[in-house]
Amino acid sequence: MSRFGLIGKNISYSFSRKYFSEKFAAEGIAATYENFDLQHIAQFPEILQKYDDLAGFNVTIPYKEAIMPFLDRLDTTAQEIGAVNTIKLEKNGSLTGHNTDYFGFLKALEPELEKQHQKALILGTGGASKAVIYALKVLGIEPQLVSRTGSKNAILYTQLSEEIIEQHKLIINTTPLGTFPQVEECPAIPTRYLGNEHLVFDLIYNPSQTKLLQLAAAKGAKVQNGQNMLELQAQKAWQIWNEE
């Protein structure tokens, strides 16, 4: 019996546990999947010491970057992205970090793209945004980060003018704002400037339509949540865990 799990904080809502538990039951796989809800990433080694049947982890907010110093190596993609959402326990006991978020996002986004989606606003600057940037560059889309504090790489929400919204027909939310149960929360973007040429992609999947997506849809924008991305990245994680 192999044990898999999700590393994160306040993750009772987790997609991963339900997805993999149902997969294991349906396919007769001798494995379990559980949430490892950590108040601090320093608790991670305790999990490794406690269980001797661990085979792999998924990693979610807020530890996609903080987990990296605890790993023995990163695959090339995870190293380039600078964030990890999948960990494989190798046969020799070492830990290898991977990133399947970029794969799930890319494959979920690609069918929705139209010719006007040449530039993207990425809301948030955490680990998920790094995977999104990587995927956008693969697709040849120019990314622009947006944050509450601003930096040399990010503009402020308060700088989002009608002109900037008009120039960026693709908007991606990588923040947790709007996740259940805080469903009335929303990134502070001027949705009044959105139109039917915009595509708004929210990585959140619970609820299925966040406040941001509701406001965007009301302006005629095309909207998509993170459910398909999650399923695709989970399938990729399973593939990695089972590679020899």
CSV table of C-alpha atoms in Angstrom, one decimal:
chain,number,residue,atom,x,y,z
A,1,MET,CA,0.0,0.0,0.0
A,2,SER,CA,1.4,3.4,-1.1
A,3,ARG,CA,0.6,6.6,0.6
A,4,PHE,CA,0.2,9.9,-1.2
A,5,GLY,CA,-0.8,13.3,0.1
A,6,LEU,CA,-1.2,17.0,-0.3
A,7,ILE,CA,1.0,19.5,1.5
A,8,GLY,CA,-0.6,22.8,2.2
A,9,LYS,CA,-2.3,25.1,4.8
A,10,ASN,CA,-6.0,25.2,5.5
A,11,ILE,CA,-6.7,22.6,2.8
A,12,SER,CA,-9.9,20.9,3.9
A,13,TYR,CA,-11.5,22.0,0.6
A,14,SER,CA,-8.9,20.1,-1.3
A,15,PHE,CA,-9.6,18.8,-4.8
A,16,SER,CA,-6.7,16.4,-4.7
A,17,ARG,CA,-7.8,14.1,-1.9
A,18,LYS,CA,-11.2,13.5,-3.5
A,19,TYR,CA,-9.8,13.1,-7.0
A,20,PHE,CA,-7.1,10.6,-6.1
A,21,SER,CA,-9.2,8.7,-3.5
A,22,GLU,CA,-11.9,8.2,-6.2
A,23,LYS,CA,-9.3,7.2,-8.8
A,24,PHE,CA,-7.7,4.6,-6.5
A,25,ALA,CA,-11.1,3.1,-5.6
A,26,ALA,CA,-12.3,3.0,-9.3
A,27,GLU,CA,-9.1,1.5,-10.6
A,28,GLY,CA,-8.4,-0.9,-7.8
A,29,ILE,CA,-5.1,0.9,-6.9
A,30,ALA,CA,-3.7,-0.1,-3.5
A,31,ALA,CA,-3.0,3.4,-2.3
A,32,THR,CA,-4.3,6.1,0.0
A,33,TYR,CA,-4.3,9.9,-0.3
A,34,GLU,CA,-4.6,12.3,2.6
A,35,ASN,CA,-4.2,16.0,3.5
A,36,PHE,CA,-1.1,17.0,5.4
A,37,ASP,CA,-2.3,20.4,6.7
A,38,LEU,CA,0.8,22.2,8.0
A,39,GLN,CA,0.7,25.4,9.9
A,40,HIS,CA,4.4,25.9,9.0
A,41,ILE,CA,6.5,24.3,6.3
A,42,ALA,CA,9.1,23.3,9.0
A,43,GLN,CA,6.7,20.5,9.9
A,44,PHE,CA,7.3,18.8,6.6
A,45,PRO,CA,10.2,16.6,7.8
A,46,GLU,CA,7.9,15.2,10.6
A,47,ILE,CA,5.7,13.6,7.9
A,48,LEU,CA,8.7,11.9,6.3
A,49,GLN,CA,9.8,10.5,9.6
A,50,LYS,CA,6.3,9.4,10.6
A,51,TYR,CA,5.4,7.3,7.5
A,52,ASP,CA,7.5,4.6,5.8
A,53,ASP,CA,5.1,4.0,2.9
A,54,LEU,CA,5.1,7.5,1.3
A,55,ALA,CA,5.3,7.6,-2.5
A,56,GLY,CA,4.5,11.2,-3.5
A,57,PHE,CA,3.0,14.5,-2.6
A,58,ASN,CA,1.2,17.4,-4.3
A,59,VAL,CA,2.0,20.8,-2.9
A,60,THR,CA,-0.4,23.8,-2.8
A,61,ILE,CA,-0.7,27.3,-1.4
A,62,PRO,CA,1.3,28.6,0.4
A,63,TYR,CA,4.2,26.2,0.1
A,64,LYS,CA,5.0,25.8,-3.6
A,65,GLU,CA,8.2,27.8,-3.1
A,66,ALA,CA,8.9,27.2,0.6
A,67,ILE,CA,9.0,23.4,0.1
A,68,MET,CA,12.0,23.6,-2.3
A,69,PRO,CA,14.8,23.7,0.3
A,70,PHE,CA,13.6,20.4,1.7
A,71,LEU,CA,14.0,18.6,-1.6
A,72,ASP,CA,17.1,16.7,-2.8
A,73,ARG,CA,16.7,17.8,-6.5
A,74,LEU,CA,14.4,19.7,-8.9
A,75,ASP,CA,13.6,18.6,-12.4
A,76,THR,CA,14.6,21.0,-15.1
A,77,THR,CA,11.1,22.6,-15.5
A,78,ALA,CA,10.6,23.1,-11.8
A,79,GLN,CA,14.0,24.7,-11.4
A,80,GLU,CA,13.3,27.1,-14.3
A,81,ILE,CA,9.8,27.9,-12.9
A,82,GLY,CA,11.0,28.3,-9.4
A,83,ALA,CA,8.1,26.5,-7.8
A,84,VAL,CA,7.1,22.9,-7.0
A,85,ASN,CA,3.6,21.4,-6.9
A,86,THR,CA,4.5,17.7,-7.2
A,87,ILE,CA,7.1,15.6,-5.3
A,88,LYS,CA,8.2,12.1,-6.1
A,89,LEU,CA,9.9,9.9,-3.5
A,90,GLU,CA,12.5,8.0,-5.3
A,91,LYS,CA,13.5,4.4,-4.6
A,92,ASN,CA,16.6,5.6,-2.8
A,93,GLY,CA,14.5,7.8,-0.5
A,94,SER,CA,15.4,11.1,-2.1
A,95,LEU,CA,12.9,13.7,-2.9
A,96,THR,CA,12.5,15.2,-6.5
A,97,GLY,CA,10.5,18.3,-7.1
A,98,HIS,CA,8.4,18.7,-10.3
A,99,ASN,CA,5.9,21.3,-11.5
A,100,THR,CA,2.8,20.0,-13.3
A,101,ASP,CA,0.8,23.3,-12.7
A,102,TYR,CA,2.3,24.8,-15.9
A,103,PHE,CA,1.3,21.7,-17.9
A,104,GLY,CA,-2.3,21.7,-16.6
A,105,PHE,CA,-2.7,25.4,-17.2
A,106,LEU,CA,-1.2,25.3,-20.7
A,107,LYS,CA,-3.4,22.4,-21.8
A,108,ALA,CA,-6.5,24.0,-20.3
A,109,LEU,CA,-5.9,27.4,-21.7
A,110,GLU,CA,-4.7,26.5,-25.2
A,111,PRO,CA,-8.1,25.5,-26.7
A,112,GLU,CA,-9.7,28.8,-25.5
A,113,LEU,CA,-7.1,31.1,-27.1
A,114,GLU,CA,-8.0,33.5,-29.9
A,115,LYS,CA,-5.9,35.7,-32.1
A,116,GLN,CA,-6.4,38.8,-29.8
A,117,HIS,CA,-4.9,37.0,-26.8
A,118,GLN,CA,-1.4,38.2,-27.3
A,119,LYS,CA,-0.8,39.9,-23.9
A,120,ALA,CA,-1.9,38.7,-20.5
A,121,LEU,CA,-2.3,40.2,-17.0
A,122,ILE,CA,-1.4,37.8,-14.3
A,123,LEU,CA,-3.0,38.7,-10.9
A,124,GLY,CA,-0.7,37.6,-8.1
A,125,THR,CA,3.0,36.9,-7.8
A,126,GLY,CA,3.1,33.6,-5.8
A,127,GLY,CA,4.2,30.1,-6.9
A,128,ALA,CA,1.2,29.6,-9.1
A,129,SER,CA,1.9,32.7,-11.1
A,130,LYS,CA,5.4,31.4,-11.9
A,131,ALA,CA,3.9,28.3,-13.5
A,132,VAL,CA,1.5,30.5,-15.5
A,133,ILE,CA,4.3,32.8,-16.7
A,134,TYR,CA,6.3,29.7,-17.9
A,135,ALA,CA,3.2,28.4,-19.8
A,136,LEU,CA,2.5,31.7,-21.4
A,137,LYS,CA,6.0,32.0,-22.6
A,138,VAL,CA,5.8,28.6,-24.2
A,139,LEU,CA,2.6,29.8,-25.9
A,140,GLY,CA,4.3,33.0,-27.1
A,141,ILE,CA,2.0,35.3,-24.9
A,142,GLU,CA,3.5,38.3,-23.3
A,143,PRO,CA,2.9,38.3,-19.5
A,144,GLN,CA,2.5,41.3,-17.1
A,145,LEU,CA,2.3,40.7,-13.4
A,146,VAL,CA,0.0,42.6,-11.1
A,147,SER,CA,0.4,42.8,-7.4
A,148,ARG,CA,-0.8,44.8,-4.3
A,149,THR,CA,2.7,46.0,-3.5
A,150,GLY,CA,4.3,46.4,-6.9
A,151,SER,CA,7.9,45.6,-7.9
A,152,LYS,CA,10.3,45.9,-10.8
A,153,ASN,CA,8.4,43.0,-12.4
A,154,ALA,CA,4.8,43.9,-11.4
A,155,ILE,CA,2.5,46.8,-11.7
A,156,LEU,CA,0.0,47.8,-9.0
A,157,TYR,CA,-3.7,47.1,-9.2
A,158,THR,CA,-4.3,50.9,-8.9
A,159,GLN,CA,-2.4,51.3,-12.2
A,160,LEU,CA,-4.9,49.1,-14.1
A,161,SER,CA,-6.4,51.7,-16.5
A,162,GLU,CA,-8.9,51.3,-19.2
A,163,GLU,CA,-6.0,51.4,-21.7
A,164,ILE,CA,-4.1,48.6,-19.9
A,165,ILE,CA,-7.2,46.4,-19.7
A,166,GLU,CA,-7.9,47.0,-23.4
A,167,GLN,CA,-4.3,46.0,-24.3
A,168,HIS,CA,-4.4,42.8,-22.3
A,169,LYS,CA,-7.2,40.5,-23.6
A,170,LEU,CA,-6.2,37.6,-21.4
A,171,ILE,CA,-6.5,38.0,-17.6
A,172,ILE,CA,-5.4,35.2,-15.2
A,173,ASN,CA,-6.1,35.1,-11.5
A,174,THR,CA,-3.5,33.2,-9.5
A,175,THR,CA,-4.4,34.6,-6.1
A,176,PRO,CA,-6.7,32.8,-3.6
A,177,LEU,CA,-9.1,35.7,-3.5
A,178,GLY,CA,-12.7,34.4,-4.0
A,179,THR,CA,-12.0,30.8,-2.8
A,180,PHE,CA,-14.7,29.2,-0.7
A,181,PRO,CA,-15.8,30.3,1.9
A,182,GLN,CA,-14.7,33.9,1.2
A,183,VAL,CA,-16.7,33.9,-2.0
A,184,GLU,CA,-17.4,37.6,-2.1
A,185,GLU,CA,-13.7,38.5,-2.3
A,186,CYS,CA,-12.3,39.5,-5.6
A,187,PRO,CA,-9.0,40.9,-7.1
A,188,ALA,CA,-9.3,44.7,-7.4
A,189,ILE,CA,-9.4,45.0,-11.1
A,190,PRO,CA,-11.7,47.4,-13.0
A,191,THR,CA,-14.0,44.8,-14.5
A,192,ARG,CA,-16.1,47.6,-16.1
A,193,TYR,CA,-13.5,47.8,-18.8
A,194,LEU,CA,-13.8,44.2,-19.8
A,195,GLY,CA,-15.5,43.2,-23.1
A,196,ASN,CA,-16.4,40.2,-25.3
A,197,GLU,CA,-12.8,39.9,-26.6
A,198,HIS,CA,-11.5,39.2,-23.1
A,199,LEU,CA,-10.8,35.8,-21.7
A,200,VAL,CA,-10.7,35.7,-17.9
A,201,PHE,CA,-9.1,32.5,-16.4
A,202,ASP,CA,-9.4,32.0,-12.7
A,203,LEU,CA,-7.2,29.2,-11.2
A,204,ILE,CA,-9.8,28.8,-8.4
A,205,TYR,CA,-12.2,25.9,-8.8
A,206,ASN,CA,-14.3,26.2,-5.6
A,207,PRO,CA,-16.7,27.9,-6.2
A,208,SER,CA,-17.0,27.0,-9.9
A,209,GLN,CA,-17.7,30.6,-10.7
A,210,THR,CA,-15.9,33.1,-8.5
A,211,LYS,CA,-16.9,36.7,-8.0
A,212,LEU,CA,-14.3,37.7,-10.6
A,213,LEU,CA,-15.7,35.3,-13.2
A,214,GLN,CA,-19.3,36.5,-12.5
A,215,LEU,CA,-18.3,40.2,-13.0
A,216,ALA,CA,-16.3,39.3,-16.1
A,217,ALA,CA,-19.2,37.2,-17.6
A,218,ALA,CA,-21.6,40.1,-17.0
A,219,LYS,CA,-19.4,42.2,-19.3
A,220,GLY,CA,-19.5,39.6,-22.0
A,221,ALA,CA,-16.0,38.2,-21.4
A,222,LYS,CA,-15.3,34.5,-21.9
A,223,VAL,CA,-14.5,32.9,-18.5
A,224,GLN,CA,-13.0,29.7,-17.3
A,225,ASN,CA,-12.3,28.3,-13.8
A,226,GLY,CA,-9.4,26.1,-12.7
A,227,GLN,CA,-11.2,22.7,-12.6
A,228,ASN,CA,-9.8,21.4,-16.0
A,229,MET,CA,-6.4,22.7,-15.1
A,230,LEU,CA,-6.4,20.8,-11.8
A,231,GLU,CA,-7.5,17.5,-13.4
A,232,LEU,CA,-4.8,17.8,-16.1
A,233,GLN,CA,-2.0,18.6,-13.6
A,234,ALA,CA,-3.2,15.8,-11.3
A,235,GLN,CA,-3.0,13.3,-14.2
A,236,LYS,CA,0.5,14.5,-15.0
A,237,ALA,CA,1.5,14.1,-11.3
A,238,TRP,CA,0.2,10.5,-11.4
A,239,GLN,CA,2.3,9.9,-14.5
A,240,ILE,CA,5.4,11.2,-12.7
A,241,TRP,CA,4.9,9.2,-9.6
A,242,ASN,CA,4.6,6.0,-11.7
A,243,GLU,CA,7.6,6.6,-14.0
A,244,GLU,CA,10.4,4.1,-13.4
